[in-house]
mmCIF file of C-alpha atoms in Angstrom:
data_model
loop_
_atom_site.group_PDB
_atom_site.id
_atom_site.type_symbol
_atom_site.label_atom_id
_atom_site.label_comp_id
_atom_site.label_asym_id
_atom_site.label_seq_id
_atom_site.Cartn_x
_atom_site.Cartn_y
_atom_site.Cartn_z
ATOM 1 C CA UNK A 1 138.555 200.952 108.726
ATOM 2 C CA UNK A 2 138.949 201.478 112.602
ATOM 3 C CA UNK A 3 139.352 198.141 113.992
ATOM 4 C CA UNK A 4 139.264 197.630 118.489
ATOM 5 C CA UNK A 5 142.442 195.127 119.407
ATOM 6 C CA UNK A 6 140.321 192.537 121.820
ATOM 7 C CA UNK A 7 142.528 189.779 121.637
ATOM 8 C CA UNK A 8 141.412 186.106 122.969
ATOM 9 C CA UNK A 9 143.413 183.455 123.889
ATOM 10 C CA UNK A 10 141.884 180.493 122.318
ATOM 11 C CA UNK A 11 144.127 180.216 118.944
ATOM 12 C CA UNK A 12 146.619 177.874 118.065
ATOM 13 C CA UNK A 13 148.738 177.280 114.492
ATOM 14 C CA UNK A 14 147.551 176.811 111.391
ATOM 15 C CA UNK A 15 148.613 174.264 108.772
ATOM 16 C CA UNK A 16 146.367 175.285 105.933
ATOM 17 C CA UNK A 17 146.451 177.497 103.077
ATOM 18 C CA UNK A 18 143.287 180.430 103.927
ATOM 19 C CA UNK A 19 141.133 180.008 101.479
ATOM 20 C CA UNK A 20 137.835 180.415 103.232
ATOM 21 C CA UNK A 21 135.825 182.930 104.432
ATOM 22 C CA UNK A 22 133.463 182.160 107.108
ATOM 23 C CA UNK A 23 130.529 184.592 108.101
ATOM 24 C CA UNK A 24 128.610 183.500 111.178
ATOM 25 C CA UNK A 25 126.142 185.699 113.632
ATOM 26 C CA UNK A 26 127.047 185.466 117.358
ATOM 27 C CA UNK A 27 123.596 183.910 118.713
ATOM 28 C CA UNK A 28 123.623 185.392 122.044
ATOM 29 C CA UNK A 29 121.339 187.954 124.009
ATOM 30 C CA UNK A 30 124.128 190.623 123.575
ATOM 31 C CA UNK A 31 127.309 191.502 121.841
ATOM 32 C CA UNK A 32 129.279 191.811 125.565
ATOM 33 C CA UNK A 33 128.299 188.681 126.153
ATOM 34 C CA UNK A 34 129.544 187.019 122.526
ATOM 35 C CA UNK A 35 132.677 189.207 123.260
ATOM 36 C CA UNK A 36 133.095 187.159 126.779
ATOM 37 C CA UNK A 37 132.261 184.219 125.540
ATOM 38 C CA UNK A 38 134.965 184.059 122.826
ATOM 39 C CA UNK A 39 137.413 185.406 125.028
ATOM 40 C CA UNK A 40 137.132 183.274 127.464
ATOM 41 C CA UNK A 41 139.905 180.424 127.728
ATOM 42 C CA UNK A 42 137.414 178.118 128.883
ATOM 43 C CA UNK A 43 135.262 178.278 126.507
ATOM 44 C CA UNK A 44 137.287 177.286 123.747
ATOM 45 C CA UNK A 45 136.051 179.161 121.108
ATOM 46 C CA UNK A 46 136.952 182.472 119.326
ATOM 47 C CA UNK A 47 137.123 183.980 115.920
ATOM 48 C CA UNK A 48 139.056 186.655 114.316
ATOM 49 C CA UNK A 49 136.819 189.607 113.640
ATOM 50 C CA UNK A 50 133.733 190.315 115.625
ATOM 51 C CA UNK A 51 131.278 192.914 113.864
ATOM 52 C CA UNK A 52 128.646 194.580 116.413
ATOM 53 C CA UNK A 53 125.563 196.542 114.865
ATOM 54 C CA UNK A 54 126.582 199.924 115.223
ATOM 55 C CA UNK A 55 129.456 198.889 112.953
ATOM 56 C CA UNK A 56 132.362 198.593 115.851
ATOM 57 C CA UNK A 57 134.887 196.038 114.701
ATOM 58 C CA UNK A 58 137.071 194.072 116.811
ATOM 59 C CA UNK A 59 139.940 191.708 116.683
ATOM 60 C CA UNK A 60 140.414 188.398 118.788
ATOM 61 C CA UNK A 61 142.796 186.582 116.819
ATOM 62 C CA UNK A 62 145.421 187.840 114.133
ATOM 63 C CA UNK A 63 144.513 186.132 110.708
ATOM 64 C CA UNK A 64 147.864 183.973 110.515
ATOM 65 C CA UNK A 65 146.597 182.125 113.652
ATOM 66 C CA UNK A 66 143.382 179.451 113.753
ATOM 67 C CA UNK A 67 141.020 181.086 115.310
ATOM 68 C CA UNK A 68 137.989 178.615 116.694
ATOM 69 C CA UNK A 69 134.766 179.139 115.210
ATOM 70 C CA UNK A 70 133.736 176.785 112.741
ATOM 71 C CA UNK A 71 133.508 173.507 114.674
ATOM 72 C CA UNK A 72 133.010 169.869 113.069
ATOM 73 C CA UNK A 73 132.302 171.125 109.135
ATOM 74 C CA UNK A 74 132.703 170.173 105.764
ATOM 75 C CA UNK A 75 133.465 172.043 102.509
ATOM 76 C CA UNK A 76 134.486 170.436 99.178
ATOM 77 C CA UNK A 77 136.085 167.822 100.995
ATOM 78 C CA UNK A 78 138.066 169.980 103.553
ATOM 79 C CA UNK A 79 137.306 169.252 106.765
ATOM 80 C CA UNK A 80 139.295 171.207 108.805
ATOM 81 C CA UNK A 81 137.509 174.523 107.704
ATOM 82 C CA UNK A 82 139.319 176.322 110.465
ATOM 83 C CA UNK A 83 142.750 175.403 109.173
ATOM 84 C CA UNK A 84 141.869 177.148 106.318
ATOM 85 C CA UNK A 85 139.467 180.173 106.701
ATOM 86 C CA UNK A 86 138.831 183.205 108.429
ATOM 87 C CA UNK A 87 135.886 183.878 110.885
ATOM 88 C CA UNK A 88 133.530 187.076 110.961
ATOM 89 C CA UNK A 89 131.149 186.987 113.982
ATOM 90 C CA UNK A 90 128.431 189.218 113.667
ATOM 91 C CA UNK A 91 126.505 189.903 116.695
ATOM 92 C CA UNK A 92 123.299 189.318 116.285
ATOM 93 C CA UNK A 93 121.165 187.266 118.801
ATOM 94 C CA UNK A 94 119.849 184.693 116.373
ATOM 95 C CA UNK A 95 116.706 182.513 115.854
ATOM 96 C CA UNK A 96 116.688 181.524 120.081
ATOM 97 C CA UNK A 97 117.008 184.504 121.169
ATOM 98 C CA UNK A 98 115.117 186.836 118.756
ATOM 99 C CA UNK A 99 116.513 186.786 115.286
ATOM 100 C CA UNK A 100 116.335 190.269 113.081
ATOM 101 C CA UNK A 101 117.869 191.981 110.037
ATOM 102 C CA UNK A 102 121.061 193.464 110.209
ATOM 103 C CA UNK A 103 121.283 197.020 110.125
ATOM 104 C CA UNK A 104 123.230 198.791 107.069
ATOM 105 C CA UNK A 105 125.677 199.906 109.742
ATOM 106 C CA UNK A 106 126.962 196.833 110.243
ATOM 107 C CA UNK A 107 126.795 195.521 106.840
ATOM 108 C CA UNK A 108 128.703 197.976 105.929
ATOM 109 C CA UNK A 109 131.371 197.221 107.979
ATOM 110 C CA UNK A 110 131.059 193.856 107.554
ATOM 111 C CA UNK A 111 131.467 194.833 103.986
ATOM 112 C CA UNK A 112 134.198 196.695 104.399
ATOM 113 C CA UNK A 113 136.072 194.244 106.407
ATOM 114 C CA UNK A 114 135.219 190.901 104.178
ATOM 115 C CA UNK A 115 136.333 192.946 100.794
ATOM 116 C CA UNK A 116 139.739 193.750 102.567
ATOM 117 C CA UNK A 117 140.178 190.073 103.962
ATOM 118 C CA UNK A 118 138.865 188.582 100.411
ATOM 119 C CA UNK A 119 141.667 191.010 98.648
ATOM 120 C CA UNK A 120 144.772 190.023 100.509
ATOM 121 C CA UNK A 121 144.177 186.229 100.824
ATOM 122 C CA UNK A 122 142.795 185.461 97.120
ATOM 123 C CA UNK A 123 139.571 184.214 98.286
ATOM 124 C CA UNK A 124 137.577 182.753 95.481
ATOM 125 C CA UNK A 125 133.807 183.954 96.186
ATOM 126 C CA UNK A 126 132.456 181.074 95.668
ATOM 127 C CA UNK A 127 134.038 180.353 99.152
ATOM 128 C CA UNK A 128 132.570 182.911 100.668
ATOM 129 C CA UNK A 129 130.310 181.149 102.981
ATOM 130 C CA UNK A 130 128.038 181.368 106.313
ATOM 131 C CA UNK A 131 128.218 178.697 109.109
ATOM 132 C CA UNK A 132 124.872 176.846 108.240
ATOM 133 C CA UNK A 133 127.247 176.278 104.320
ATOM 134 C CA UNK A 134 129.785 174.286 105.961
ATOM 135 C CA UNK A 135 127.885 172.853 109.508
ATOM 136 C CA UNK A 136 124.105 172.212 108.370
ATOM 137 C CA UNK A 137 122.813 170.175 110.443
ATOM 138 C CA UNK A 138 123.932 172.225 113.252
ATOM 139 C CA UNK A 139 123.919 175.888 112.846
ATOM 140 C CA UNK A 140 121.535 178.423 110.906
ATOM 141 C CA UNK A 141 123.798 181.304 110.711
ATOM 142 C CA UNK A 142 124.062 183.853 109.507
ATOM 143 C CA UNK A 143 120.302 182.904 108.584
ATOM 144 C CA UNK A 144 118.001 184.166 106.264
ATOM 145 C CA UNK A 145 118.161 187.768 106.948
ATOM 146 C CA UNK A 146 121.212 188.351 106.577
ATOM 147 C CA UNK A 147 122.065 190.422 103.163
ATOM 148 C CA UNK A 148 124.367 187.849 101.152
ATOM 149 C CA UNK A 149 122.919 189.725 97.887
ATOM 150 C CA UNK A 150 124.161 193.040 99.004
ATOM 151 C CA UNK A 151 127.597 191.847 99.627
ATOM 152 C CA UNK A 152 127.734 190.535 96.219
ATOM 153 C CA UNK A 153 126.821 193.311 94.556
ATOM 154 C CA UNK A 154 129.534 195.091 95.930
ATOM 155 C CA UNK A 155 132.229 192.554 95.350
ATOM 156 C CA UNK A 156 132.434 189.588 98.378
ATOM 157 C CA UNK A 157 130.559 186.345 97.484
ATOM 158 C CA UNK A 158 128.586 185.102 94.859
ATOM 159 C CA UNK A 159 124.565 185.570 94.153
ATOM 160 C CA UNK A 160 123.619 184.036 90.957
ATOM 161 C CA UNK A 161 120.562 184.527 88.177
ATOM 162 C CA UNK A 162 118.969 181.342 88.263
ATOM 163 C CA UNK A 163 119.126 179.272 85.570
ATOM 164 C CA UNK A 164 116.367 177.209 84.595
ATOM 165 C CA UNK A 165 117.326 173.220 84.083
ATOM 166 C CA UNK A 166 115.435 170.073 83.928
ATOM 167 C CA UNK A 167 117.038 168.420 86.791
ATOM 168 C CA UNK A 168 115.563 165.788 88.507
ATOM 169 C CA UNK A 169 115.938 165.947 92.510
ATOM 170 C CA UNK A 170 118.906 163.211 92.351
ATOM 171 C CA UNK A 171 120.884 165.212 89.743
ATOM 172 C CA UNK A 172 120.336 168.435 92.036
ATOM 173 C CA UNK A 173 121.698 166.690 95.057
ATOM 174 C CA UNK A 174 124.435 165.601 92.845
ATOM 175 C CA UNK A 175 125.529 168.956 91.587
ATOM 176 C CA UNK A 176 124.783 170.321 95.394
ATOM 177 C CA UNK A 177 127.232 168.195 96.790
ATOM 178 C CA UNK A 178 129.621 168.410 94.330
ATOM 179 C CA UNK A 179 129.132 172.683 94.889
ATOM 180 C CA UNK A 180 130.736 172.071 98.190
ATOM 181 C CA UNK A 181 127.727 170.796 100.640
ATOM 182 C CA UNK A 182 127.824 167.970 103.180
ATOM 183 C CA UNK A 183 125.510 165.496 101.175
ATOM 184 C CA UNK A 184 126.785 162.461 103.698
ATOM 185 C CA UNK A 185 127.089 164.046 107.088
ATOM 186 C CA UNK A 186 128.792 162.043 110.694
ATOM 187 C CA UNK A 187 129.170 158.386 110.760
ATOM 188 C CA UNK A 188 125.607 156.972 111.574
ATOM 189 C CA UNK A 189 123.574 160.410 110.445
ATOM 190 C CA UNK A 190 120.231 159.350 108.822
ATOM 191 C CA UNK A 191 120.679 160.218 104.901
ATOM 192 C CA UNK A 192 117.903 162.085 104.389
ATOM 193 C CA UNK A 193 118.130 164.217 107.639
ATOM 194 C CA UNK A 194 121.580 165.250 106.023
ATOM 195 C CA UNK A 195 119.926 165.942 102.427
ATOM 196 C CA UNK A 196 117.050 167.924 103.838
ATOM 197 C CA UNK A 197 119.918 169.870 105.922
ATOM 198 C CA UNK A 198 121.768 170.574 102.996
ATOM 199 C CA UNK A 199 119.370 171.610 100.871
ATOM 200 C CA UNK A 200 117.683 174.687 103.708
ATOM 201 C CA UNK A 201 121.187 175.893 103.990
ATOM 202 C CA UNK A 202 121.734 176.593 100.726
ATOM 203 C CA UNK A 203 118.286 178.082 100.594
ATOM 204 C CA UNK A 204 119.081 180.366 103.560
ATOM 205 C CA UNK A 205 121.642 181.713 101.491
ATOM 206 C CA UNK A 206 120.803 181.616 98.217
ATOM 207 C CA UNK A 207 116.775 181.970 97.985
ATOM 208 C CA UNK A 208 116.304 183.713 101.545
ATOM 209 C CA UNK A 209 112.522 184.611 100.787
ATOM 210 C CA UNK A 210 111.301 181.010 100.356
ATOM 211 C CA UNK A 211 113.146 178.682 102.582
ATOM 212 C CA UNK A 212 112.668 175.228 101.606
ATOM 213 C CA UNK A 213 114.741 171.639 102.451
ATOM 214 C CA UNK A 214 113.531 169.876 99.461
ATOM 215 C CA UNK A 215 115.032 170.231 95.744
ATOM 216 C CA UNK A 216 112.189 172.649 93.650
ATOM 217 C CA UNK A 217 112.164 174.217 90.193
ATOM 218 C CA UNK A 218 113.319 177.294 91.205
ATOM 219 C CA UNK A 219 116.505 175.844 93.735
ATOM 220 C CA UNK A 220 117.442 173.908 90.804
ATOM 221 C CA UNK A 221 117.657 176.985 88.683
ATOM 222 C CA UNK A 222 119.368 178.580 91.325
ATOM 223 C CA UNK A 223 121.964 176.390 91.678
ATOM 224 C CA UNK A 224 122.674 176.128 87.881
ATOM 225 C CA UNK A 225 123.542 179.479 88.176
ATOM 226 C CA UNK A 226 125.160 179.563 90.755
ATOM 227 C CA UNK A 227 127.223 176.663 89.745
ATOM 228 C CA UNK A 228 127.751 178.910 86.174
ATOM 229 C CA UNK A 229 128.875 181.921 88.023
ATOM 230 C CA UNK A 230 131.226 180.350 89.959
ATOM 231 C CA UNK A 231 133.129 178.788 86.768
ATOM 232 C CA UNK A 232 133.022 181.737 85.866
ATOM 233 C CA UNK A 233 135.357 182.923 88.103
ATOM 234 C CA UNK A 234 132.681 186.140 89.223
#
């Protein structure tokens, strides 16, 4: 794997364990100008791997430092998620600017680079995870196109057989939150505005083809799964 040295500035020390990795698409009209952006020291934001669509990777930040992508999130209780994961930008310019698929290229490499980064720091898959996971009532990425299934077929994440359970909607929330989802959100966020959030992002990832922010028979079964294949240790 042929990797482009890039580095940014905006980095500091960690004081976490990495045990996260954090997929995210760059959301901007082109991958120059995500490569400025997280560059620049005024911008205060960065992240350690950059993948554009022809499959060019670069590197901003070495993997012992924090690099700054993830923002104010929330995993399992951790809320420092930058502390304690690794960030993959992948340029593509997202639902303002014209969201589409990404091209086998640069899953590939993405591949490639996530199975490497998984190997050497013990990842779990189940925390394997996209921005909208950990932020979701702010971010959508890497969104609904982007090819979680493929990446667990060949070895990085988790993508279950659903399960089917007789759950009511409380119980799912339950078991949702206790996956690894924000279920309570900021001090003074409106409950259900934080449920509904929680519940699309794991439907982005996890049932792509028929996004929903309400609990259904088929989420429910997903999650089971899910929730079965990670004990599993898959």
């Amino acid at each position: 794997m042929s990797i482009v040295e890039l580095p940014s500035p905006n980095y500091n020390h960690r004081n976490a364990p990495i045990d996260i990795l954090l997929l995210h698409y760059t959301g901007m009209q082109s991958a120059q100008a995500a490569l400025d952006r997280l560059c620049d020291p005024g911008a205060k934001v960065s992240a350690h791997y950059v993948v554009d669509e022809d499959g060019t990777t670069y590197r901003l930040v070495e993997e012992e430092f924090r690099a700054w992508h993830a923002g104010a999130a929330y995993w399992g209780g951790t809320k420092d998620i930058n502390a304690h994961s690794i960030g993959i930008e992948i340029v593509n310019p997202g639902h303002e600017f014209g969201y589409r698929a990404f091209p086998m290229r640069q899953m590939e490499a993405v591949l490639d680079l996530a199975k490497d980064i998984v190997a050497r720091h013990g990842i779990a898959p189940a925390r394997v995870l996209g921005h909208s996971d950990v932020a979701p009532l702010r971010k959508e990425d890497p969104g609904e196109l982007f090819d979680w299934h493929y990446l667990a077929e060949n070895g990085v994440g988790l993508w279950p057989e659903p399960k089917p359970c007789g759950w009511s909607d409380a119980e799912f929330l339950l078991k949702l939150g206790a996956y690894g989802y924000d279920l309570e959100g900021p001090k003074g966020a409106e409950a259900a505005k934080v449920r509904h959030a929680a519940v699309m992002a794991f439907s982005r990832h996890f049932r792509p083809a028929r996004l929903s922010s309400l609990p259904d028979p088929e989420l429910k079964a997903v999650l089971n799964g899910l929730i079965d294949l990670a004990a599993a240790g898959a």
